[in-house]
CSV table of C-alpha atoms and ligand atoms in Angstrom, one decimal:
chain,number,residue,atom,x,y,z
D,1,MET,CA,80.2,-76.9,115.8
D,2,LYS,CA,76.6,-77.7,115.2
D,3,TYR,CA,74.0,-78.2,118.0
D,4,ASN,CA,70.3,-79.1,118.0
D,5,ILE,CA,68.4,-77.1,120.6
D,6,ALA,CA,64.8,-77.8,121.5
D,7,LEU,CA,62.9,-74.7,122.4
D,8,VAL,CA,60.0,-75.1,124.8
D,9,ARG,CA,58.7,-71.5,125.1
D,10,GLY,CA,55.7,-72.4,127.3
D,11,ASP,CA,53.2,-69.9,128.6
D,12,GLY,CA,53.0,-66.3,129.8
D,13,ILE,CA,56.3,-64.4,129.4
D,14,GLY,CA,57.9,-67.7,128.3
D,15,PRO,CA,57.9,-67.0,124.6
D,16,GLU,CA,59.1,-63.4,125.0
D,17,ILE,CA,62.2,-64.4,127.1
D,18,VAL,CA,63.1,-67.5,125.1
D,19,ASP,CA,63.1,-65.4,122.0
D,20,SER,CA,65.5,-63.0,123.7
D,21,ALA,CA,67.8,-65.8,124.5
D,22,VAL,CA,67.6,-67.1,120.9
D,23,ARG,CA,68.7,-63.7,119.7
D,24,VAL,CA,71.8,-63.9,122.0
D,25,LEU,CA,72.5,-67.5,120.9
D,26,ASP,CA,72.3,-66.4,117.2
D,27,LYS,CA,74.8,-63.7,117.8
D,28,ILE,CA,77.1,-66.1,119.6
D,29,ALA,CA,76.8,-68.5,116.6
D,30,ASP,CA,77.8,-65.6,114.3
D,31,ILE,CA,80.8,-64.5,116.3
D,32,TYR,CA,82.2,-67.9,117.1
D,33,GLY,CA,81.2,-69.8,114.0
D,34,HIS,CA,78.7,-72.3,115.4
D,35,GLU,CA,75.4,-73.4,114.1
D,36,PHE,CA,72.4,-73.7,116.4
D,37,ILE,CA,69.4,-75.5,114.9
D,38,TYR,CA,66.2,-74.9,116.8
D,39,SER,CA,63.1,-77.0,117.0
D,40,SER,CA,60.1,-75.7,118.9
D,41,TYR,CA,57.8,-77.8,121.1
D,42,LEU,CA,54.7,-77.1,123.1
D,43,ALA,CA,54.4,-77.7,126.8
D,44,GLY,CA,52.2,-76.5,129.6
D,45,GLY,CA,49.1,-74.5,129.0
D,46,ALA,CA,50.0,-74.0,125.3
D,47,ALA,CA,50.1,-77.8,124.9
D,48,ILE,CA,46.8,-78.2,126.8
D,49,ASP,CA,45.2,-75.7,124.4
D,50,GLU,CA,46.6,-77.5,121.3
D,51,PHE,CA,46.6,-81.2,122.3
D,52,GLY,CA,44.6,-81.4,125.6
D,53,VAL,CA,47.6,-82.5,127.6
D,54,PRO,CA,50.5,-80.5,129.2
D,55,LEU,CA,53.3,-82.7,127.9
D,56,PRO,CA,52.6,-84.3,124.5
D,57,GLN,CA,54.7,-87.3,123.5
D,58,GLU,CA,56.0,-85.3,120.6
D,59,THR,CA,57.6,-82.8,123.0
D,60,ILE,CA,59.3,-85.6,125.0
D,61,ASP,CA,60.6,-87.2,121.8
D,62,GLY,CA,61.8,-83.9,120.4
D,63,CYS,CA,63.6,-83.0,123.6
D,64,LEU,CA,65.2,-86.5,123.8
D,65,ALA,CA,66.4,-86.1,120.2
D,66,SER,CA,68.0,-82.7,120.9
D,67,ASP,CA,71.4,-81.9,122.3
D,68,SER,CA,69.8,-79.7,124.9
D,69,VAL,CA,66.5,-78.0,125.9
D,70,LEU,CA,65.8,-74.3,126.6
D,71,LEU,CA,62.6,-73.7,128.4
D,72,GLY,CA,60.7,-70.5,129.2
D,73,ALA,CA,58.0,-71.1,131.8
D,74,VAL,CA,54.7,-72.8,132.1
D,75,GLY,CA,51.3,-72.1,133.7
D,76,GLY,CA,48.8,-69.4,134.2
D,77,PRO,CA,45.4,-68.6,135.5
D,78,LYS,CA,43.7,-69.9,132.4
D,79,TRP,CA,44.6,-73.5,133.3
D,80,ASP,CA,44.1,-73.3,137.1
D,81,ASP,CA,41.0,-75.4,136.8
D,82,GLN,CA,42.7,-78.3,135.1
D,83,PRO,CA,42.6,-81.6,137.1
D,84,PRO,CA,45.9,-82.1,139.0
D,85,ALA,CA,47.2,-84.7,136.6
D,86,ASN,CA,46.7,-82.2,133.7
D,87,ARG,CA,48.1,-79.0,135.2
D,88,PRO,CA,50.7,-77.2,133.2
D,89,GLU,CA,53.3,-77.8,135.9
D,90,ARG,CA,53.1,-81.5,135.1
D,91,ALA,CA,55.0,-80.7,131.9
D,92,ILE,CA,58.1,-79.6,133.8
D,93,LEU,CA,57.9,-82.5,136.2
D,94,GLY,CA,57.3,-84.9,133.3
D,95,LEU,CA,60.2,-83.6,131.3
D,96,ARG,CA,62.6,-83.8,134.3
D,97,ALA,CA,61.6,-87.4,134.7
D,98,ALA,CA,61.6,-88.4,131.0
D,99,LEU,CA,65.0,-86.9,130.5
D,100,GLY,CA,66.4,-88.3,133.7
D,101,LEU,CA,67.4,-84.9,135.0
D,102,PHE,CA,68.1,-85.6,138.7
D,103,THR,CA,70.4,-82.7,139.3
D,104,ASN,CA,69.2,-79.1,139.4
D,105,LEU,CA,71.9,-76.4,139.7
D,106,ARG,CA,70.7,-73.0,140.9
D,107,PRO,CA,73.5,-70.5,141.3
D,108,ALA,CA,72.7,-67.4,143.3
D,109,LYS,CA,75.1,-64.6,143.5
D,110,ILE,CA,74.9,-60.9,144.0
D,111,PHE,CA,75.7,-58.8,140.9
D,112,PRO,CA,77.7,-55.9,142.4
D,113,ALA,CA,75.8,-53.4,140.3
D,114,LEU,CA,72.5,-54.7,141.8
D,115,ALA,CA,73.6,-54.6,145.4
D,116,ASN,CA,71.1,-51.8,146.0
D,117,ALA,CA,68.3,-54.0,144.8
D,118,CYS,CA,69.2,-56.7,147.4
D,119,THR,CA,66.5,-57.0,150.0
D,120,LEU,CA,69.1,-57.6,152.8
D,121,ARG,CA,70.6,-55.0,155.1
D,122,PRO,CA,73.2,-52.9,153.2
D,123,ASP,CA,76.1,-54.2,155.3
D,124,ILE,CA,75.1,-57.8,154.6
D,125,ALA,CA,74.6,-57.1,150.8
D,126,ALA,CA,78.0,-55.4,150.7
D,127,ARG,CA,79.7,-58.6,151.9
D,128,GLY,CA,78.4,-60.2,148.8
D,129,PHE,CA,77.6,-63.9,148.3
D,130,ASP,CA,78.0,-66.5,145.6
D,131,LEU,CA,76.4,-69.9,146.2
D,132,VAL,CA,74.9,-72.7,144.2
D,133,ILE,CA,72.0,-74.8,145.2
D,134,VAL,CA,72.3,-78.4,144.2
D,135,ARG,CA,68.8,-79.6,144.3
D,136,GLU,CA,67.7,-83.3,143.8
D,137,LEU,CA,65.1,-83.1,141.0
D,138,THR,CA,63.5,-86.4,140.3
D,139,GLY,CA,62.8,-87.9,143.7
D,140,GLY,CA,61.3,-87.1,147.1
D,141,ILE,CA,57.8,-85.9,147.8
D,142,TYR,CA,57.4,-84.6,144.2
D,143,PHE,CA,57.4,-88.1,142.9
D,144,GLY,CA,56.4,-90.1,145.9
D,145,GLU,CA,53.1,-91.9,146.5
D,146,ARG,CA,50.2,-89.6,146.9
D,147,GLY,CA,46.5,-89.8,147.2
D,148,ARG,CA,43.2,-89.2,149.0
D,149,ARG,CA,41.6,-91.6,151.3
D,150,GLU,CA,39.1,-91.9,154.1
D,151,GLY,CA,40.9,-91.4,157.5
D,152,ALA,CA,39.7,-91.7,161.1
D,153,ASN,CA,38.5,-88.1,161.0
D,154,GLY,CA,37.0,-88.2,157.5
D,155,PRO,CA,38.6,-87.5,154.1
D,156,GLU,CA,42.4,-86.9,154.1
D,157,ALA,CA,45.2,-86.5,151.6
D,158,TYR,CA,48.8,-87.6,151.7
D,159,ASP,CA,52.1,-87.2,149.8
D,160,THR,CA,55.2,-89.3,150.6
D,161,GLU,CA,58.8,-88.2,150.9
D,162,CYS,CA,60.9,-91.2,149.9
D,163,TYR,CA,64.6,-91.3,148.9
D,164,SER,CA,66.7,-94.3,148.0
D,165,VAL,CA,70.4,-94.5,148.9
D,166,MET,CA,71.1,-94.5,145.1
D,167,GLU,CA,69.3,-91.2,144.6
D,168,ILE,CA,71.0,-89.6,147.5
D,169,GLU,CA,74.5,-90.9,146.5
D,170,ARG,CA,74.3,-89.6,143.0
D,171,ILE,CA,73.2,-86.1,143.9
D,172,ALA,CA,75.7,-85.9,146.8
D,173,LYS,CA,78.5,-86.7,144.4
D,174,VAL,CA,77.4,-83.9,142.1
D,175,ALA,CA,77.5,-81.5,145.1
D,176,PHE,CA,81.0,-82.5,146.2
D,177,GLU,CA,82.3,-82.4,142.6
D,178,THR,CA,80.8,-79.0,142.2
D,179,ALA,CA,82.4,-77.9,145.5
D,180,MET,CA,85.8,-79.1,144.3
D,181,LYS,CA,85.6,-76.6,141.4
D,182,ARG,CA,84.5,-73.8,143.9
D,183,ARG,CA,85.4,-73.0,147.5
D,184,LYS,CA,85.3,-76.6,148.6
D,185,SER,CA,82.5,-76.4,151.1
D,186,VAL,CA,79.1,-78.2,151.1
D,187,VAL,CA,76.2,-77.5,153.4
D,188,SER,CA,73.8,-80.4,153.3
D,189,ILE,CA,70.3,-79.4,154.3
D,190,ASP,CA,67.7,-81.8,155.8
D,191,LYS,CA,65.2,-82.2,158.6
D,192,ALA,CA,67.0,-85.1,160.2
D,193,ASN,CA,65.6,-84.2,163.7
D,194,VAL,CA,62.2,-85.2,162.5
D,195,LEU,CA,62.2,-87.1,159.2
D,196,GLU,CA,63.5,-90.7,158.6
D,197,SER,CA,64.2,-89.9,154.9
D,198,SER,CA,66.4,-87.0,156.1
D,199,ARG,CA,68.3,-89.4,158.5
D,200,LEU,CA,69.1,-91.6,155.5
D,201,TRP,CA,70.1,-88.5,153.5
D,202,ARG,CA,72.5,-87.4,156.2
D,203,GLU,CA,74.1,-90.9,156.7
D,204,THR,CA,74.6,-91.2,152.9
D,205,VAL,CA,76.0,-87.7,152.4
D,206,GLU,CA,78.5,-88.5,155.3
D,207,ARG,CA,79.6,-91.6,153.4
D,208,ILE,CA,80.1,-89.9,150.1
D,209,ALA,CA,82.0,-87.0,151.8
D,210,LYS,CA,84.7,-89.5,152.7
D,211,ASP,CA,85.6,-89.7,149.0
D,212,PHE,CA,86.2,-85.9,149.0
D,213,PRO,CA,88.5,-85.2,151.9
D,214,GLU,CA,89.3,-81.7,150.7
D,215,VAL,CA,85.7,-80.6,150.9
D,216,SER,CA,84.3,-79.5,154.2
D,217,LEU,CA,80.8,-80.7,155.0
D,218,GLU,CA,78.3,-79.2,157.4
D,219,HIS,CA,74.7,-80.4,158.0
D,220,MET,CA,72.0,-77.9,158.6
D,221,TYR,CA,68.3,-78.3,159.4
D,222,VAL,CA,66.2,-76.7,156.7
D,223,ASP,CA,64.4,-74.2,159.1
D,224,ASN,CA,67.8,-73.0,160.3
D,225,ALA,CA,69.1,-72.8,156.7
D,226,ALA,CA,66.2,-70.6,155.7
D,227,MET,CA,67.2,-68.3,158.5
D,228,GLN,CA,71.0,-68.4,157.9
D,229,LEU,CA,70.4,-67.7,154.2
D,230,VAL,CA,69.1,-64.2,155.0
D,231,ARG,CA,71.3,-63.7,158.1
D,232,ASP,CA,74.6,-64.3,156.3
D,233,PRO,CA,74.4,-65.8,152.8
D,234,SER,CA,78.1,-65.4,152.4
D,235,HIS,CA,78.4,-68.5,154.7
D,236,PHE,CA,77.3,-70.8,151.8
D,237,ASP,CA,79.2,-72.2,148.8
D,238,VAL,CA,77.5,-75.4,147.7
D,239,VAL,CA,74.0,-76.1,149.2
D,240,LEU,CA,73.0,-79.7,148.8
D,241,THR,CA,69.4,-80.5,149.3
D,242,SER,CA,66.2,-82.5,148.4
D,243,ASN,CA,63.7,-81.7,145.8
D,244,ILE,CA,61.2,-79.8,148.0
D,245,PHE,CA,63.6,-78.1,150.3
D,246,GLY,CA,65.6,-77.0,147.2
D,247,ASP,CA,62.5,-75.6,145.6
D,248,ILE,CA,61.7,-73.5,148.6
D,249,LEU,CA,65.3,-72.3,149.4
D,250,SER,CA,66.1,-71.4,145.8
D,251,ASP,CA,63.2,-68.9,145.7
D,252,GLU,CA,64.6,-67.4,148.9
D,253,ALA,CA,68.1,-67.4,147.6
D,254,SER,CA,67.0,-65.7,144.3
D,255,GLN,CA,65.2,-62.9,146.0
D,256,ILE,CA,68.2,-61.8,148.0
D,257,THR,CA,70.2,-61.4,144.8
D,258,GLY,CA,67.9,-58.5,143.9
D,259,SER,CA,65.4,-60.2,141.7
D,260,ILE,CA,64.1,-63.6,140.8
D,261,GLY,CA,64.3,-62.3,137.2
D,262,MET,CA,68.1,-62.8,137.3
D,263,LEU,CA,68.5,-66.4,138.1
D,264,ALA,CA,69.3,-69.2,135.7
D,265,SER,CA,69.1,-72.9,136.3
D,266,SER,CA,70.3,-76.1,134.7
D,267,SER,CA,68.9,-79.5,135.1
D,268,LEU,CA,71.2,-82.4,134.2
D,269,GLY,CA,71.3,-86.2,134.3
D,270,SER,CA,73.9,-88.7,133.3
D,271,THR,CA,74.3,-87.4,129.7
D,272,SER,CA,75.3,-84.0,128.5
D,273,ARG,CA,71.7,-83.2,127.5
D,274,GLY,CA,70.3,-80.7,129.9
D,275,LEU,CA,67.3,-78.6,130.4
D,276,TYR,CA,67.9,-74.9,131.0
D,277,GLU,CA,65.4,-72.5,132.3
D,278,PRO,CA,65.0,-69.4,134.4
D,279,ILE,CA,63.9,-70.1,137.9
D,280,HIS,CA,61.0,-67.7,137.8
D,281,GLY,CA,57.6,-68.5,136.5
D,282,SER,CA,55.4,-67.4,133.6
D,283,ALA,CA,54.4,-64.1,135.2
D,284,PRO,CA,50.9,-63.8,133.8
D,285,ASP,CA,50.6,-60.3,135.3
D,286,ILE,CA,53.1,-58.8,132.9
D,287,THR,CA,52.6,-61.1,129.9
D,288,GLY,CA,52.5,-59.4,126.6
D,289,LYS,CA,53.6,-56.0,128.0
D,290,GLY,CA,57.2,-56.4,126.8
D,291,ILE,CA,58.7,-55.6,130.2
D,292,ALA,CA,59.8,-59.0,131.4
D,293,ASN,CA,63.5,-59.3,132.4
D,294,PRO,CA,65.1,-61.7,129.9
D,295,ILE,CA,68.4,-62.0,131.8
D,296,ALA,CA,67.6,-65.2,133.7
D,297,THR,CA,66.8,-66.9,130.4
D,298,ILE,CA,69.8,-65.4,128.6
D,299,LEU,CA,72.0,-66.7,131.5
D,300,SER,CA,70.3,-70.1,131.2
D,301,ALA,CA,71.4,-70.2,127.6
D,302,ALA,CA,74.9,-69.4,128.8
D,303,MET,CA,74.8,-72.3,131.2
D,304,MET,CA,73.7,-74.5,128.3
D,305,LEU,CA,76.8,-73.5,126.3
D,306,ARG,CA,79.0,-74.2,129.3
D,307,PHE,CA,77.5,-77.4,130.8
D,308,SER,CA,76.1,-79.2,127.8
D,309,PHE,CA,78.3,-78.0,124.9
D,310,GLY,CA,81.6,-77.2,126.8
D,311,LEU,CA,81.6,-73.7,125.2
D,312,ASN,CA,83.2,-71.9,128.1
D,313,VAL,CA,84.5,-68.9,126.2
D,314,GLU,CA,81.1,-68.3,124.6
D,315,ALA,CA,79.4,-68.7,128.0
D,316,ASP,CA,81.8,-66.2,129.5
D,317,ALA,CA,81.1,-63.8,126.7
D,318,ILE,CA,77.4,-63.8,127.5
D,319,GLU,CA,77.9,-63.5,131.3
D,320,ASN,CA,80.3,-60.6,130.7
D,321,ALA,CA,77.9,-58.8,128.4
D,322,VAL,CA,75.1,-59.1,131.0
D,323,ASN,CA,77.5,-57.8,133.7
D,324,GLN,CA,78.5,-54.9,131.6
D,325,THR,CA,74.9,-54.0,130.8
D,326,LEU,CA,74.1,-53.9,134.5
D,327,ASN,CA,77.3,-52.0,135.3
D,328,ASP,CA,76.2,-49.4,132.7
D,329,GLY,CA,73.0,-48.9,134.6
D,330,ILE,CA,70.6,-50.6,132.2
D,331,ARG,CA,67.6,-51.8,134.3
D,332,SER,CA,64.4,-53.7,133.6
D,333,ALA,CA,61.5,-52.8,135.9
D,334,ASP,CA,62.1,-55.7,138.4
D,335,ILE,CA,65.6,-54.6,139.2
D,336,ALA,CA,65.2,-50.8,139.1
D,337,VAL,CA,65.2,-49.0,142.4
D,338,ASN,CA,64.7,-45.4,143.5
D,339,GLY,CA,63.0,-44.4,140.2
D,340,GLN,CA,65.8,-45.5,137.9
D,341,PRO,CA,64.8,-45.4,134.3
D,342,THR,CA,63.8,-48.8,132.9
D,343,VAL,CA,64.0,-50.7,129.6
D,344,GLY,CA,61.7,-53.5,128.2
D,345,THR,CA,62.5,-57.0,127.2
D,346,ALA,CA,63.6,-56.2,123.6
D,347,GLU,CA,65.7,-53.2,124.6
D,348,MET,CA,67.5,-55.1,127.4
D,349,THR,CA,68.3,-57.8,124.9
D,350,ASP,CA,69.6,-55.2,122.4
D,351,GLU,CA,71.8,-53.7,125.1
D,352,ILE,CA,73.3,-57.2,125.9
D,353,LEU,CA,73.8,-57.9,122.2
D,354,ALA,CA,75.6,-54.6,121.8
D,355,ARG,CA,78.1,-55.7,124.5
D,356,LEU,CA,78.8,-59.2,123.1
F,401,LIG,C1,60.6,-74.7,140.0
F,401,LIG,C2,59.1,-74.7,140.0
F,401,LIG,C3,58.6,-76.1,139.8
F,401,LIG,C4,59.0,-76.9,141.0
F,401,LIG,C5,57.1,-76.2,139.6
F,401,LIG,C6,56.6,-75.3,138.4
F,401,LIG,C7,56.6,-77.6,139.4
F,401,LIG,O1,58.6,-74.1,141.1
F,401,LIG,O2,61.2,-75.2,139.0
F,401,LIG,O3,61.2,-74.3,141.0
F,401,LIG,O4,58.4,-76.9,142.0
F,401,LIG,O5,60.0,-77.6,140.8
F,402,LIG,MN1,60.1,-73.3,142.5
């Protein structure tokens, strides 16, 4: 089969890790007889430098014309002084909106070989965990009305959390459908003891749950969820939540797997076209050193094969090769503990390729 993939390398370590994932995709194409045709587009700081804006129309059009998008990371200190509407992060938000990607899936599971890199107590790490955060991605406070104004006590600023029933319904459905393919449990996270938008969230999720009688549903306040996630992550299967709560909880969930350098994510809408990216950022501190961990991006490419192209065997092959590499003790700096020897980005990629 033939697939058009848009590559948005972005900034910082973005280009290094996307190139690693492309090497893996190319080997998959060789082994399984597919053809991946890549087109590269600028976004984030790289696009600001070239075009003056973080998300050029050409990038949006290119992504819309592709079968799927692989993104590295955007942002860095060089662009910190950009006005808010022109910050590199706007590129990601703009792409999510332009491609209608309302679902963000962020799986977090402990790789047995990395249990000793987990920051939780050894007995909790030993229990293992395997959860997926289903984060709403194109609504809520990220896209609500915002501004500055003169208030009673002088200048003030505001951002608005607003969710429509339609937005909650469609993301809740994704969560329940995801649960049906897993351990049939959804924990929906909100702040319904304080926020009206959360009360609507809860009511709506309750209603959708009726269509999935086999799935157990639990509601949890976000503060409690943040605590339960480090107390006993094995409690969670599918975690359904809003844009901002999902942003926060997914960083927390990633760190307890051992490293944020391990976690892939997929953003999907109502078509098979998705945007796949590691959940970590552009890591300016290690850019150009050749030491970034490419695994999250390589696993994001695997998710693309699975979710956008339906290539499950190929996706399994990548995931197994990553597992095998870790089981064989190969470590990048971010996942090495107790003075284990480390490899750089290119060597880690070579090791994974060798196990494909
Ligand atoms: C993420 C990132 C983005 C977000 C930023 C870069 C806008 O933190 O994908 O988690 O907040 O969604
Ligand atoms: Mn984030």
